Amino acid sequence: MYDRARAKGYKFCGLYALASPIGLIVDLDLAKHVMTKDFSHFVDRANFVNGKDDPLGAHLFSIGGKKWRNLRIKVTPTFTSGKLKAMFKTLTDCGVILEKYFQETLTNGDAVDIKDVFARFTTDIIGSCAFGIECNSFKEPDSPFRLYGQKFFTVTRLRSLQFAIAANFPALGRLVKVRAVAKDITEFFVKVVEDTVAYREKNNVRRNDVLQLLIDIKNNKEGRENGYKGDGKSLTMDELTAQCFVFFIAGFETSSTTATFVLYELATHQDIQDKVREEIHTVLAKHDNKITSDSLSELTSMRQVIDE
Ligand code: HEM
């Protein structure tokens, strides 16, 4: 559809998802306007939310309006460059486990499901960086984090249909209690987050991570003094857990899919693979063979491949 509209020189075109009209932007300048200058008109994603029956579904990616804006402002500091640098050691520690896994597996000559390997890798990273939890996705082949993460992204036809109907007719969706996150996934995740929050609060443990930011929003002065208003300025435990869930889900699947595509493209473009390989060797030699945030920032070709 995009290719057809572009070939005809349209700046945008329209389609329907059941009864809902959707505008598909084709022109890059127009897309830039929507994301920047005119963003205030386009903040909501129009996702189906059913916080009552499906508490984990009411997260940043789905909620809209003032609540999204207030919460988004409070959570954005997670991604300052200082905070990202502070997470670097965790990242490289997970890299060592990945390297060991490859050394053990590849010497046996077995084929590896690279998407699954990267999903384990990114699950461990997001667990550690965002929540200070060891997911152990390599050590335990049946790690519940991996199993439930995988289950969330296994979309059945029935689930797609339920969701399409709910997105078009939200009142009906809520009436028949459609949920984005299955009950067993919800129960597992709620328990993990509850236990971790309780541990930190009881033992006065503070960490420099997403969970800490969310705990601080839950316990902040605003909520205590003005009472809970449901406007994203303070959080209930359910809302806090939903944000943890979206960080977990959005954090592992996107990155592992990207890494899988990158490896595929490099495998099918030997010349580019050679260039990236050469660059890695040159840059690492300059940095005492250490992967640091500075050495990574010098991998220009690598970044271009990932961006592409
Ligand atoms: C290659 C990696 C990634 C890709 C391609 C990606 C892509 C996206 C896209 C397309 C959106 C929707 C943006 C929009 O509608 O304006 C989004 C939103 C989001 N992503 Fe990612 N993402 C990636 C990695 C991550 C990671 C690592 C995390 C968490 C640590 C994350 C957390 C989120 C969250 C929380 C949202 C919702 C933000 C909001 O609405 O305020 N993503 N991502």
PDB file of C-alpha atoms in Angstrom, residues 46-156:
ATOM      1  CA  ALA A  46      -5.742   4.704  19.751  1.00  0.00           C
ATOM      2  CA  ASN A  47      -4.873   1.327  21.262  1.00  0.00           C
ATOM      3  CA  PHE A  48      -7.475  -0.661  23.166  1.00  0.00           C
ATOM      4  CA  VAL A  49      -7.029  -0.351  26.946  1.00  0.00           C
ATOM      5  CA  ASN A  50      -8.980  -2.286  29.564  1.00  0.00           C
ATOM      6  CA  GLY A  51      -7.210  -1.429  32.825  1.00  0.00           C
ATOM      7  CA  LYS A  52      -9.919  -3.020  34.998  1.00  0.00           C
ATOM      8  CA  ASP A  53      -9.707  -6.576  33.637  1.00  0.00           C
ATOM      9  CA  ASP A  54      -6.259  -6.308  32.068  1.00  0.00           C
ATOM     10  CA  PRO A  55      -4.093  -4.162  34.365  1.00  0.00           C
ATOM     11  CA  LEU A  56      -0.790  -4.874  32.561  1.00  0.00           C
ATOM     12  CA  GLY A  57      -2.257  -3.662  29.252  1.00  0.00           C
ATOM     13  CA  ALA A  58      -2.596  -0.090  30.563  1.00  0.00           C
ATOM     14  CA  HIS A  59       1.000   0.999  29.908  1.00  0.00           C
ATOM     15  CA  LEU A  60       2.777   3.909  28.207  1.00  0.00           C
ATOM     16  CA  PHE A  61       2.447   2.394  24.762  1.00  0.00           C
ATOM     17  CA  SER A  62      -1.354   2.113  25.048  1.00  0.00           C
ATOM     18  CA  ILE A  63      -2.625   4.847  27.334  1.00  0.00           C
ATOM     19  CA  GLY A  64      -3.247   8.291  25.912  1.00  0.00           C
ATOM     20  CA  GLY A  65      -3.946  11.939  26.708  1.00  0.00           C
ATOM     21  CA  LYS A  66      -2.854  13.729  29.840  1.00  0.00           C
ATOM     22  CA  LYS A  67      -2.067  10.538  31.702  1.00  0.00           C
ATOM     23  CA  TRP A  68       0.408   9.427  29.016  1.00  0.00           C
ATOM     24  CA  ARG A  69       2.007  12.873  28.833  1.00  0.00           C
ATOM     25  CA  ASN A  70       2.519  13.221  32.610  1.00  0.00           C
ATOM     26  CA  LEU A  71       3.890   9.715  32.979  1.00  0.00           C
ATOM     27  CA  ARG A  72       6.080  10.011  29.910  1.00  0.00           C
ATOM     28  CA  ILE A  73       7.697  13.184  31.299  1.00  0.00           C
ATOM     29  CA  LYS A  74       8.457  11.367  34.538  1.00  0.00           C
ATOM     30  CA  VAL A  75       9.872   8.223  32.901  1.00  0.00           C
ATOM     31  CA  THR A  76      11.968   9.955  30.196  1.00  0.00           C
ATOM     32  CA  PRO A  77      14.973  10.554  32.545  1.00  0.00           C
ATOM     33  CA  THR A  78      15.627   6.783  32.297  1.00  0.00           C
ATOM     34  CA  PHE A  79      17.300   7.439  28.971  1.00  0.00           C
ATOM     35  CA  THR A  80      19.774  10.218  29.787  1.00  0.00           C
ATOM     36  CA  SER A  81      23.242   9.441  28.432  1.00  0.00           C
ATOM     37  CA  GLY A  82      24.634   9.310  31.994  1.00  0.00           C
ATOM     38  CA  LYS A  83      22.087   6.655  33.013  1.00  0.00           C
ATOM     39  CA  LEU A  84      22.733   4.650  29.856  1.00  0.00           C
ATOM     40  CA  LYS A  85      26.490   4.768  30.526  1.00  0.00           C
ATOM     41  CA  ALA A  86      25.902   3.552  34.071  1.00  0.00           C
ATOM     42  CA  MET A  87      24.147   0.469  32.642  1.00  0.00           C
ATOM     43  CA  PHE A  88      27.083  -0.394  30.431  1.00  0.00           C
ATOM     44  CA  LYS A  89      28.765  -2.853  32.784  1.00  0.00           C
ATOM     45  CA  THR A  90      25.534  -4.896  33.017  1.00  0.00           C
ATOM     46  CA  LEU A  91      25.408  -4.941  29.236  1.00  0.00           C
ATOM     47  CA  THR A  92      28.944  -6.220  28.824  1.00  0.00           C
ATOM     48  CA  ASP A  93      28.394  -8.823  31.588  1.00  0.00           C
ATOM     49  CA  CYS A  94      25.454 -10.187  29.577  1.00  0.00           C
ATOM     50  CA  GLY A  95      27.723 -10.074  26.494  1.00  0.00           C
ATOM     51  CA  VAL A  96      30.231 -12.376  28.235  1.00  0.00           C
ATOM     52  CA  ILE A  97      27.447 -14.936  28.869  1.00  0.00           C
ATOM     53  CA  LEU A  98      26.397 -14.680  25.197  1.00  0.00           C
ATOM     54  CA  GLU A  99      29.975 -15.194  24.024  1.00  0.00           C
ATOM     55  CA  LYS A 100      30.341 -18.268  26.260  1.00  0.00           C
ATOM     56  CA  TYR A 101      27.081 -19.649  24.889  1.00  0.00           C
ATOM     57  CA  PHE A 102      28.336 -19.268  21.295  1.00  0.00           C
ATOM     58  CA  GLN A 103      31.687 -20.832  22.139  1.00  0.00           C
ATOM     59  CA  GLU A 104      29.978 -23.879  23.637  1.00  0.00           C
ATOM     60  CA  THR A 105      27.259 -24.250  21.032  1.00  0.00           C
ATOM     61  CA  LEU A 106      29.070 -23.467  17.811  1.00  0.00           C
ATOM     62  CA  THR A 107      31.933 -25.891  18.497  1.00  0.00           C
ATOM     63  CA  ASN A 108      29.386 -28.749  18.506  1.00  0.00           C
ATOM     64  CA  GLY A 109      28.450 -27.800  14.963  1.00  0.00           C
ATOM     65  CA  ASP A 110      24.781 -27.429  15.921  1.00  0.00           C
ATOM     66  CA  ALA A 111      22.594 -24.899  14.164  1.00  0.00           C
ATOM     67  CA  VAL A 112      21.335 -22.148  16.468  1.00  0.00           C
ATOM     68  CA  ASP A 113      18.009 -20.346  16.373  1.00  0.00           C
ATOM     69  CA  ILE A 114      19.563 -16.903  16.401  1.00  0.00           C
ATOM     70  CA  LYS A 115      16.301 -15.049  17.083  1.00  0.00           C
ATOM     71  CA  ASP A 116      15.825 -17.113  20.236  1.00  0.00           C
ATOM     72  CA  VAL A 117      19.455 -16.605  21.303  1.00  0.00           C
ATOM     73  CA  PHE A 118      19.155 -12.832  20.920  1.00  0.00           C
ATOM     74  CA  ALA A 119      15.799 -12.853  22.708  1.00  0.00           C
ATOM     75  CA  ARG A 120      17.483 -14.565  25.683  1.00  0.00           C
ATOM     76  CA  PHE A 121      20.335 -12.057  25.544  1.00  0.00           C
ATOM     77  CA  THR A 122      18.069  -8.991  25.443  1.00  0.00           C
ATOM     78  CA  THR A 123      15.724 -10.488  28.076  1.00  0.00           C
ATOM     79  CA  ASP A 124      18.692 -10.785  30.462  1.00  0.00           C
ATOM     80  CA  ILE A 125      19.787  -7.223  29.664  1.00  0.00           C
ATOM     81  CA  ILE A 126      16.413  -5.608  30.126  1.00  0.00           C
ATOM     82  CA  GLY A 127      15.775  -7.616  33.319  1.00  0.00           C
ATOM     83  CA  SER A 128      19.051  -6.402  34.833  1.00  0.00           C
ATOM     84  CA  CYS A 129      19.074  -2.834  33.520  1.00  0.00           C
ATOM     85  CA  ALA A 130      15.425  -2.012  34.066  1.00  0.00           C
ATOM     86  CA  PHE A 131      14.575  -3.993  37.207  1.00  0.00           C
ATOM     87  CA  GLY A 132      17.776  -5.357  38.714  1.00  0.00           C
ATOM     88  CA  ILE A 133      16.413  -8.878  38.224  1.00  0.00           C
ATOM     89  CA  GLU A 134      18.478 -11.778  36.925  1.00  0.00           C
ATOM     90  CA  CYS A 135      16.335 -13.504  34.310  1.00  0.00           C
ATOM     91  CA  ASN A 136      18.914 -16.280  33.710  1.00  0.00           C
ATOM     92  CA  SER A 137      17.625 -16.923  30.208  1.00  0.00           C
ATOM     93  CA  PHE A 138      20.794 -18.783  29.155  1.00  0.00           C
ATOM     94  CA  LYS A 139      21.386 -20.671  32.363  1.00  0.00           C
ATOM     95  CA  GLU A 140      17.785 -21.883  32.628  1.00  0.00           C
ATOM     96  CA  PRO A 141      16.432 -22.978  29.240  1.00  0.00           C
ATOM     97  CA  ASP A 142      12.888 -22.769  30.668  1.00  0.00           C
ATOM     98  CA  SER A 143      13.388 -19.421  32.369  1.00  0.00           C
ATOM     99  CA  PRO A 144       9.859 -18.088  33.049  1.00  0.00           C
ATOM    100  CA  PHE A 145      10.871 -14.635  31.742  1.00  0.00           C
ATOM    101  CA  ARG A 146      11.722 -16.178  28.379  1.00  0.00           C
ATOM    102  CA  LEU A 147       8.663 -18.441  28.296  1.00  0.00           C
ATOM    103  CA  TYR A 148       6.165 -15.725  29.187  1.00  0.00           C
ATOM    104  CA  GLY A 149       7.894 -13.217  26.911  1.00  0.00           C
ATOM    105  CA  GLN A 150       7.627 -15.696  24.056  1.00  0.00           C
ATOM    106  CA  LYS A 151       4.011 -16.432  24.891  1.00  0.00           C
ATOM    107  CA  PHE A 152       3.090 -12.753  24.771  1.00  0.00           C
ATOM    108  CA  PHE A 153       4.330 -12.481  21.183  1.00  0.00           C
ATOM    109  CA  THR A 154       2.661 -15.705  20.021  1.00  0.00           C
ATOM    110  CA  VAL A 155      -0.383 -14.237  18.334  1.00  0.00           C
ATOM    111  CA  THR A 156      -3.240 -16.629  17.564  1.00  0.00           C
TER     112      THR A 156
END
